[in-house]
CSV table of C-alpha atoms in Angstrom, one decimal:
chain,number,residue,atom,x,y,z
Q,1,MET,CA,-30.4,-56.0,-57.5
Q,2,THR,CA,-32.0,-52.6,-57.8
Q,3,ASP,CA,-30.3,-49.3,-58.1
Q,4,GLN,CA,-31.2,-48.5,-54.4
Q,5,GLU,CA,-29.6,-51.7,-53.3
Q,6,TYR,CA,-26.3,-51.1,-55.1
Q,7,LEU,CA,-26.2,-47.6,-53.6
Q,8,ALA,CA,-26.8,-49.0,-50.2
Q,9,LEU,CA,-23.7,-51.2,-50.7
Q,10,ALA,CA,-21.8,-48.1,-51.8
Q,11,ALA,CA,-23.0,-46.3,-48.6
Q,12,ASP,CA,-21.6,-49.2,-46.6
Q,13,GLN,CA,-18.3,-48.8,-48.3
Q,14,ALA,CA,-18.4,-44.9,-47.6
Q,15,ARG,CA,-18.9,-45.3,-43.9
Q,16,GLN,CA,-15.5,-47.1,-43.6
Q,17,GLY,CA,-13.9,-43.7,-44.1
Q,18,ALA,CA,-15.5,-42.2,-41.0
Q,19,GLY,CA,-13.1,-39.9,-39.2
Q,20,GLN,CA,-10.6,-40.0,-42.0
Q,21,THR,CA,-11.7,-37.6,-44.6
Q,22,TRP,CA,-11.6,-34.4,-42.7
Q,23,THR,CA,-13.5,-31.7,-44.8
Q,24,ASN,CA,-14.0,-34.1,-47.7
Q,25,PRO,CA,-17.3,-36.0,-47.6
Q,26,LEU,CA,-17.7,-39.8,-47.1
Q,27,VAL,CA,-18.1,-41.4,-50.4
Q,28,GLY,CA,-18.4,-45.0,-51.6
Q,29,ALA,CA,-18.7,-46.7,-54.9
Q,30,VAL,CA,-19.6,-50.0,-56.5
Q,31,LEU,CA,-18.8,-51.0,-60.1
Q,32,VAL,CA,-21.3,-53.3,-61.8
Q,33,LYS,CA,-21.4,-55.1,-65.2
Q,34,ASP,CA,-23.8,-57.6,-66.5
Q,35,GLY,CA,-25.4,-57.9,-63.1
Q,36,ARG,CA,-22.1,-58.8,-61.4
Q,37,ILE,CA,-20.1,-56.6,-59.0
Q,38,LEU,CA,-16.6,-56.0,-60.4
Q,39,ALA,CA,-15.2,-53.8,-57.7
Q,40,ARG,CA,-16.0,-51.7,-54.5
Q,41,GLY,CA,-14.2,-48.8,-53.0
Q,42,TYR,CA,-14.4,-45.7,-51.0
Q,43,HIS,CA,-12.6,-42.5,-50.1
Q,44,HIS,CA,-10.1,-43.8,-47.5
Q,45,ARG,CA,-8.3,-40.7,-46.3
Q,46,PHE,CA,-8.2,-36.9,-46.8
Q,47,GLY,CA,-5.9,-36.2,-49.7
Q,48,GLN,CA,-6.0,-39.7,-51.1
Q,49,ASP,CA,-7.9,-41.2,-54.1
Q,50,HIS,CA,-11.7,-40.4,-54.3
Q,51,ALA,CA,-14.1,-43.4,-54.1
Q,52,GLU,CA,-14.5,-43.7,-57.9
Q,53,VAL,CA,-10.8,-43.9,-58.6
Q,54,ASN,CA,-10.2,-46.2,-55.6
Q,55,THR,CA,-12.8,-48.5,-57.0
Q,56,LEU,CA,-11.3,-48.6,-60.4
Q,57,LYS,CA,-7.9,-49.5,-58.9
Q,58,GLN,CA,-9.5,-52.7,-57.5
Q,59,LEU,CA,-9.7,-54.0,-61.1
Q,60,ASN,CA,-7.1,-56.3,-62.6
Q,61,ASP,CA,-7.5,-54.3,-65.8
Q,62,VAL,CA,-9.2,-50.9,-66.0
Q,63,ARG,CA,-10.5,-52.0,-69.4
Q,64,GLN,CA,-13.0,-54.2,-67.6
Q,65,ALA,CA,-14.8,-50.9,-66.6
Q,66,ARG,CA,-15.8,-50.1,-70.3
Q,67,GLY,CA,-19.6,-50.5,-70.6
Q,68,ALA,CA,-20.1,-50.9,-66.8
Q,69,THR,CA,-22.3,-48.9,-64.3
Q,70,MET,CA,-20.7,-47.0,-61.5
Q,71,TYR,CA,-22.9,-46.6,-58.4
Q,72,VAL,CA,-21.5,-43.7,-56.3
Q,73,THR,CA,-22.9,-42.1,-53.2
Q,74,LEU,CA,-22.1,-38.5,-54.2
Q,75,GLU,CA,-21.9,-36.7,-57.5
Q,76,PRO,CA,-18.4,-37.3,-59.0
Q,77,CYS,CA,-16.1,-34.2,-58.7
Q,78,SER,CA,-15.5,-32.0,-61.7
Q,79,HIS,CA,-12.5,-29.8,-60.5
Q,80,TYR,CA,-8.8,-30.3,-59.9
Q,81,GLY,CA,-8.1,-30.3,-56.1
Q,82,LYS,CA,-5.7,-32.7,-54.3
Q,83,THR,CA,-6.8,-35.2,-57.0
Q,84,PRO,CA,-7.9,-34.9,-60.6
Q,85,PRO,CA,-11.7,-34.7,-61.5
Q,86,CYS,CA,-13.4,-38.1,-61.0
Q,87,ALA,CA,-16.1,-37.2,-63.7
Q,88,ARG,CA,-13.5,-37.0,-66.4
Q,89,LYS,CA,-11.9,-40.3,-65.3
Q,90,LEU,CA,-15.2,-42.1,-65.6
Q,91,VAL,CA,-15.6,-40.8,-69.2
Q,92,ALA,CA,-12.0,-41.8,-70.0
Q,93,VAL,CA,-12.4,-45.5,-68.9
Q,94,GLY,CA,-15.7,-45.9,-70.8
Q,95,ILE,CA,-18.3,-46.1,-68.1
Q,96,ARG,CA,-21.7,-46.5,-69.6
Q,97,ARG,CA,-24.0,-45.5,-66.8
Q,98,VAL,CA,-23.6,-43.7,-63.5
Q,99,VAL,CA,-26.1,-43.8,-60.6
Q,100,ILE,CA,-25.6,-41.1,-58.0
Q,101,GLY,CA,-27.0,-41.1,-54.5
Q,102,GLN,CA,-26.8,-37.4,-54.0
Q,103,ARG,CA,-26.1,-34.2,-56.0
Q,104,ASP,CA,-23.0,-32.5,-54.4
Q,105,PRO,CA,-24.0,-29.3,-52.5
Q,106,ASN,CA,-20.5,-27.8,-52.9
Q,107,PRO,CA,-20.8,-25.1,-55.6
Q,108,LEU,CA,-17.4,-26.1,-57.0
Q,109,VAL,CA,-19.0,-29.4,-58.1
Q,110,SER,CA,-22.8,-29.1,-57.9
Q,111,GLY,CA,-24.3,-30.1,-61.3
Q,112,LYS,CA,-20.9,-29.8,-63.0
Q,113,GLY,CA,-19.9,-33.5,-62.5
Q,114,ILE,CA,-23.2,-34.6,-63.9
Q,115,ALA,CA,-23.0,-32.2,-66.8
Q,116,ILE,CA,-19.5,-33.6,-67.8
Q,117,LEU,CA,-20.9,-37.2,-67.8
Q,118,ARG,CA,-24.0,-36.4,-69.8
Q,119,ALA,CA,-22.0,-34.4,-72.3
Q,120,ALA,CA,-19.9,-37.5,-72.9
Q,121,GLY,CA,-23.1,-39.6,-73.6
Q,122,ILE,CA,-23.1,-41.3,-70.2
Q,123,ASP,CA,-26.5,-42.2,-68.8
Q,124,VAL,CA,-26.9,-40.5,-65.4
Q,125,THR,CA,-29.5,-41.3,-62.8
Q,126,VAL,CA,-29.6,-39.1,-59.7
Q,127,LEU,CA,-31.4,-40.5,-56.6
Q,128,ALA,CA,-31.8,-39.0,-53.1
Q,129,THR,CA,-30.9,-42.1,-51.1
Q,130,THR,CA,-27.5,-41.3,-49.4
Q,131,THR,CA,-28.0,-37.7,-48.1
Q,132,ASP,CA,-27.6,-38.9,-44.5
Q,133,LEU,CA,-24.0,-39.9,-45.0
Q,134,ASN,CA,-22.6,-36.4,-44.7
Q,135,PRO,CA,-24.9,-34.3,-42.4
Q,136,ALA,CA,-22.2,-31.7,-41.6
Q,137,TYR,CA,-20.9,-31.4,-45.2
Q,138,ASN,CA,-24.5,-30.9,-46.5
Q,139,PHE,CA,-25.4,-28.5,-43.7
Q,140,PHE,CA,-22.2,-26.4,-44.3
Q,141,TYR,CA,-22.9,-25.8,-48.0
Q,142,HIS,CA,-26.7,-25.1,-47.4
Q,143,HIS,CA,-26.3,-22.8,-44.4
Q,144,HIS,CA,-22.7,-21.5,-44.8
Q,145,ARG,CA,-21.7,-22.4,-41.2
Q,146,PRO,CA,-20.7,-25.4,-39.2
Q,147,LEU,CA,-23.2,-27.9,-37.9
Q,148,VAL,CA,-23.2,-27.4,-34.2
Q,149,THR,CA,-23.6,-30.3,-31.7
Q,150,LEU,CA,-24.0,-29.7,-28.1
Q,151,LYS,CA,-22.7,-32.7,-25.9
Q,152,MET,CA,-23.0,-33.2,-22.3
Q,153,ALA,CA,-22.7,-36.0,-19.7
Q,154,ILE,CA,-25.4,-35.4,-17.0
Q,155,SER,CA,-27.0,-37.0,-13.9
Q,156,ALA,CA,-30.5,-38.3,-14.1
Q,157,ASP,CA,-31.7,-34.9,-12.7
Q,158,GLY,CA,-29.8,-32.9,-15.3
Q,159,LYS,CA,-26.7,-31.8,-13.5
Q,160,LEU,CA,-23.1,-31.7,-14.8
Q,161,ASN,CA,-21.1,-31.7,-11.5
Q,162,ALA,CA,-21.8,-32.2,-7.8
Q,163,ALA,CA,-20.8,-28.7,-7.0
Q,164,THR,CA,-19.7,-25.6,-8.8
Q,165,GLY,CA,-16.0,-25.4,-9.3
Q,166,THR,CA,-15.4,-29.2,-9.2
Q,167,ARG,CA,-15.5,-32.0,-11.8
Q,168,THR,CA,-17.7,-35.1,-11.2
Q,169,ARG,CA,-17.0,-38.2,-13.4
Q,170,LEU,CA,-20.5,-39.5,-14.1
Q,171,THR,CA,-20.4,-41.8,-17.2
Q,172,GLY,CA,-18.8,-45.2,-17.4
Q,173,ALA,CA,-16.3,-46.7,-19.9
Q,174,GLU,CA,-18.8,-47.5,-22.7
Q,175,ALA,CA,-20.2,-44.0,-22.8
Q,176,ASN,CA,-16.7,-42.6,-22.7
Q,177,HIS,CA,-15.6,-44.8,-25.6
Q,178,ASP,CA,-18.7,-43.6,-27.6
Q,179,SER,CA,-17.9,-40.0,-26.9
Q,180,GLN,CA,-14.3,-40.5,-28.2
Q,181,ARG,CA,-15.7,-42.1,-31.4
Q,182,PHE,CA,-18.0,-39.2,-31.9
Q,183,ARG,CA,-15.0,-36.7,-31.4
Q,184,ALA,CA,-13.3,-38.4,-34.2
Q,185,THR,CA,-16.0,-37.3,-36.7
Q,186,GLN,CA,-15.7,-33.6,-35.7
Q,187,GLN,CA,-13.6,-30.8,-37.1
Q,188,ALA,CA,-13.5,-28.5,-34.0
Q,189,ILE,CA,-14.1,-29.1,-30.3
Q,190,LEU,CA,-15.0,-26.1,-28.2
Q,191,VAL,CA,-14.9,-25.5,-24.4
Q,192,GLY,CA,-15.0,-22.3,-22.2
Q,193,GLU,CA,-12.3,-21.0,-19.9
Q,194,ARG,CA,-13.9,-22.4,-16.8
Q,195,THR,CA,-14.1,-25.9,-18.2
Q,196,LEU,CA,-10.4,-25.6,-19.3
Q,197,THR,CA,-9.4,-24.6,-15.8
Q,198,ILE,CA,-11.4,-26.9,-13.8
Q,199,ASP,CA,-11.6,-30.1,-15.9
Q,200,GLN,CA,-8.2,-29.8,-17.5
Q,201,PRO,CA,-9.5,-31.6,-20.7
Q,202,ALA,CA,-6.9,-32.6,-23.4
Q,203,LEU,CA,-9.8,-32.5,-26.1
Q,204,THR,CA,-7.8,-35.1,-28.1
Q,205,VAL,CA,-9.2,-38.1,-30.0
Q,206,ARG,CA,-7.4,-41.0,-28.1
Q,207,GLU,CA,-9.0,-44.1,-29.3
Q,208,THR,CA,-9.1,-43.7,-33.1
Q,209,ALA,CA,-6.3,-42.7,-35.5
Q,210,VAL,CA,-7.7,-39.7,-37.6
Q,211,ALA,CA,-6.2,-38.2,-40.8
Q,212,VAL,CA,-6.5,-34.6,-39.4
Q,213,PRO,CA,-7.2,-34.0,-35.6
Q,214,PRO,CA,-10.0,-31.7,-34.7
Q,215,ARG,CA,-9.1,-28.2,-33.8
Q,216,ARG,CA,-9.2,-27.7,-30.0
Q,217,VAL,CA,-10.9,-24.4,-29.4
Q,218,VAL,CA,-11.1,-22.5,-26.1
Q,219,VAL,CA,-12.9,-19.2,-25.5
Q,220,VAL,CA,-10.9,-17.2,-23.0
Q,221,ASN,CA,-10.9,-13.5,-21.7
Q,222,SER,CA,-7.0,-13.4,-21.9
Q,223,ALA,CA,-4.9,-16.0,-23.5
Q,224,ASP,CA,-1.9,-14.7,-21.5
Q,225,GLN,CA,-3.6,-15.7,-18.2
Q,226,ILE,CA,-4.0,-19.3,-19.2
Q,227,ASP,CA,-1.8,-21.7,-17.4
Q,228,ARG,CA,0.6,-23.1,-20.0
Q,229,HIS,CA,1.0,-26.3,-18.0
Q,230,ASN,CA,-2.6,-27.2,-18.6
Q,231,ARG,CA,-3.1,-30.7,-20.3
Q,232,LEU,CA,-4.3,-28.9,-23.4
Q,233,PHE,CA,-0.8,-27.9,-24.3
Q,234,ARG,CA,0.9,-31.2,-23.6
Q,235,THR,CA,0.1,-32.6,-27.1
Q,236,SER,CA,0.8,-31.3,-30.6
Q,237,GLU,CA,-2.7,-31.2,-32.0
Q,238,PRO,CA,-3.8,-27.7,-33.0
Q,239,VAL,CA,-5.1,-25.3,-30.4
Q,240,TRP,CA,-7.1,-22.1,-31.2
Q,241,LEU,CA,-7.4,-19.7,-28.3
Q,242,LEU,CA,-10.2,-17.2,-29.0
Q,243,SER,CA,-9.2,-14.4,-26.7
Q,244,ARG,CA,-10.9,-11.1,-25.9
Q,245,GLN,CA,-7.5,-9.6,-25.0
Q,246,PRO,CA,-4.5,-9.5,-27.2
Q,247,SER,CA,-1.6,-11.9,-26.4
Q,248,HIS,CA,2.0,-10.8,-25.8
Q,249,ARG,CA,3.3,-14.3,-25.1
Q,250,SER,CA,5.2,-16.4,-27.6
Q,251,TRP,CA,3.3,-19.6,-28.2
Q,252,PRO,CA,4.3,-23.1,-29.7
Q,253,ALA,CA,3.6,-23.6,-33.4
Q,254,ASN,CA,0.5,-25.6,-32.8
Q,255,VAL,CA,-1.2,-22.7,-30.8
Q,256,THR,CA,-3.0,-20.0,-32.6
Q,257,VAL,CA,-4.3,-17.0,-30.7
Q,258,VAL,CA,-7.1,-15.0,-32.3
Q,259,ALA,CA,-7.7,-11.9,-30.2
Q,260,GLY,CA,-9.7,-8.7,-30.1
Q,261,ARG,CA,-13.4,-9.9,-30.2
Q,262,ARG,CA,-16.1,-10.6,-27.7
Q,263,TRP,CA,-16.5,-14.1,-29.2
Q,264,THR,CA,-20.3,-14.6,-29.0
Q,265,PRO,CA,-21.5,-17.9,-30.3
Q,266,ALA,CA,-22.4,-16.1,-33.7
Q,267,GLN,CA,-18.8,-14.8,-33.9
Q,268,ILE,CA,-17.3,-18.2,-33.1
Q,269,VAL,CA,-19.4,-20.0,-35.7
Q,270,ARG,CA,-18.7,-17.3,-38.3
Q,271,TYR,CA,-14.9,-17.5,-37.7
Q,272,LEU,CA,-14.9,-21.4,-38.0
Q,273,ALA,CA,-16.9,-21.1,-41.2
Q,274,GLN,CA,-14.2,-18.8,-42.5
Q,275,GLN,CA,-11.7,-21.4,-41.8
Q,276,GLY,CA,-13.8,-23.9,-43.8
Q,277,LEU,CA,-14.7,-26.1,-40.7
Q,278,GLN,CA,-18.0,-27.9,-41.3
Q,279,SER,CA,-18.7,-29.3,-37.7
Q,280,LEU,CA,-18.4,-27.9,-34.2
Q,281,LEU,CA,-18.7,-30.0,-31.0
Q,282,VAL,CA,-19.5,-27.8,-28.0
Q,283,GLU,CA,-18.4,-29.8,-24.9
Q,284,GLY,CA,-18.8,-27.3,-22.1
Q,285,GLY,CA,-19.4,-25.9,-19.8
Q,286,SER,CA,-22.7,-24.9,-18.5
Q,287,HIS,CA,-22.5,-21.2,-19.3
Q,288,LEU,CA,-21.2,-21.9,-22.9
Q,289,HIS,CA,-24.1,-24.3,-23.4
Q,290,ALA,CA,-26.6,-21.6,-22.4
Q,291,GLN,CA,-25.0,-19.1,-24.7
Q,292,PHE,CA,-25.3,-21.4,-27.7
Q,293,VAL,CA,-29.0,-22.3,-26.8
Q,294,ALA,CA,-29.8,-18.5,-26.3
Q,295,ALA,CA,-28.2,-17.7,-29.7
Q,296,GLY,CA,-30.3,-20.4,-31.4
Q,297,LEU,CA,-27.1,-22.1,-32.6
Q,298,VAL,CA,-27.7,-25.7,-31.5
Q,299,ASP,CA,-28.5,-28.1,-34.4
Q,300,ARG,CA,-28.0,-31.4,-32.5
Q,301,LEU,CA,-27.9,-32.4,-28.8
Q,302,ILE,CA,-26.1,-35.5,-27.5
Q,303,THR,CA,-26.7,-36.3,-23.9
Q,304,TYR,CA,-25.2,-39.1,-21.9
Q,305,VAL,CA,-27.4,-39.8,-18.9
Q,306,ALA,CA,-25.8,-41.5,-15.9
Q,307,PRO,CA,-28.0,-43.4,-13.4
Q,308,VAL,CA,-27.4,-41.1,-10.5
Q,309,VAL,CA,-29.1,-38.1,-8.9
Q,310,LEU,CA,-26.8,-35.2,-7.6
Q,311,GLY,CA,-29.5,-32.9,-6.3
Q,312,GLY,CA,-28.7,-30.0,-3.8
Q,313,GLN,CA,-26.5,-27.3,-5.2
Q,314,ALA,CA,-25.2,-29.4,-8.1
Q,315,LEU,CA,-24.4,-27.4,-11.4
Q,316,PRO,CA,-27.2,-27.6,-14.0
Q,317,ALA,CA,-26.3,-28.6,-17.5
Q,318,VAL,CA,-27.4,-25.4,-19.0
Q,319,GLN,CA,-27.0,-22.2,-16.9
Q,320,GLY,CA,-26.3,-18.5,-17.1
Q,321,ALA,CA,-27.7,-16.9,-20.3
Q,322,ALA,CA,-31.4,-15.9,-20.7
Q,323,SER,CA,-32.7,-18.4,-23.2
Q,324,GLN,CA,-35.6,-19.3,-25.3
Q,325,ALA,CA,-37.0,-22.9,-25.5
Q,326,LEU,CA,-35.0,-25.1,-27.8
Q,327,PRO,CA,-37.5,-27.4,-29.6
Q,328,LEU,CA,-36.0,-30.9,-30.2
Q,329,THR,CA,-36.8,-34.2,-31.8
Q,330,LEU,CA,-35.5,-37.3,-30.3
Q,331,THR,CA,-33.8,-39.4,-33.0
Q,332,GLN,CA,-31.9,-42.1,-31.1
Q,333,VAL,CA,-31.9,-43.9,-27.7
Q,334,GLN,CA,-28.9,-46.1,-27.1
Q,335,SER,CA,-27.9,-48.1,-24.0
Q,336,LEU,CA,-24.2,-47.9,-23.2
Q,337,GLY,CA,-23.4,-49.9,-20.1
Q,338,THR,CA,-25.3,-48.4,-17.2
Q,339,ASP,CA,-25.7,-45.1,-19.1
Q,340,VAL,CA,-28.0,-44.0,-21.8
Q,341,ARG,CA,-27.2,-41.8,-24.8
Q,342,LEU,CA,-30.0,-39.7,-26.1
Q,343,THR,CA,-29.6,-38.0,-29.4
Q,344,PHE,CA,-31.8,-35.0,-30.5
Q,345,ARG,CA,-31.9,-32.8,-33.6
Q,346,ARG,CA,-33.3,-29.4,-33.6
Q,347,ARG,CA,-37.0,-29.3,-34.7
Q,348,VAL,CA,-37.5,-26.7,-37.5
């Protein structure tokens, strides 16, 4: 097998950690010696062993690793965090060669893991074949803000609800399941005050167990005017209320109120970046969608289209703020029961 083929196997391993690694990247590894695969592994869960160590633990005797080649989808770490540095572990067990699918964009690691390996006499090859595994992680370190995804379920004529002030259920079970799976990969989910009041969303990940649940973020004028019996407050996952007005209430331990700002899209994204969050899913509503489009802060768009026309006075998917055109490239079309998912990325 070629280096690229072994890295593809490592990437398959990495994807098994989807939704579990929080702000850590998905990473997979394959250990090969004399043309034979000795072990495979991946980063299972935030705070647990990294892929390289997990792979070595699959061996009956770690001495089998001496003289072997490690294929890993991301540059081995070089610093002490929740786990010791993987680069030094590979040196210690006598790995002969390391093939890396992507240099780590995190400045704590970038180039440093490679330098440790090469300084120890290990042959290092760096390929650019696994960069698609961690789009939000890569984006965060290149642009210093979260990757923003706008998500909406709409009718065939581009409407969210049959009438303003009401909620219309448009999509079927398969689209809803897909939406839940995507939520599990996100670190923050954002809605506006009207969506919170009208739709009563829980904003939880209900079909997949995740290592760390996404922060449920709501932009409000005054946190103290929010109904505390709202579904949002019935579960223990973290809630962040971004309020213009200061709060004088006492809140449960899982609720954080950050007050005193206008909370424009730019301010929201900046605040989340300061908290180290790499991905933001904007779920609604129509006015919040428009504000992010107008601010030029939409990197991806996911649209679930239901086979129905609402017409009349139905609420458009993007309404309210004066906006410039958002150029998009269609990257995926997927049938989900009677619905269709369209995935776009922003065209640069």
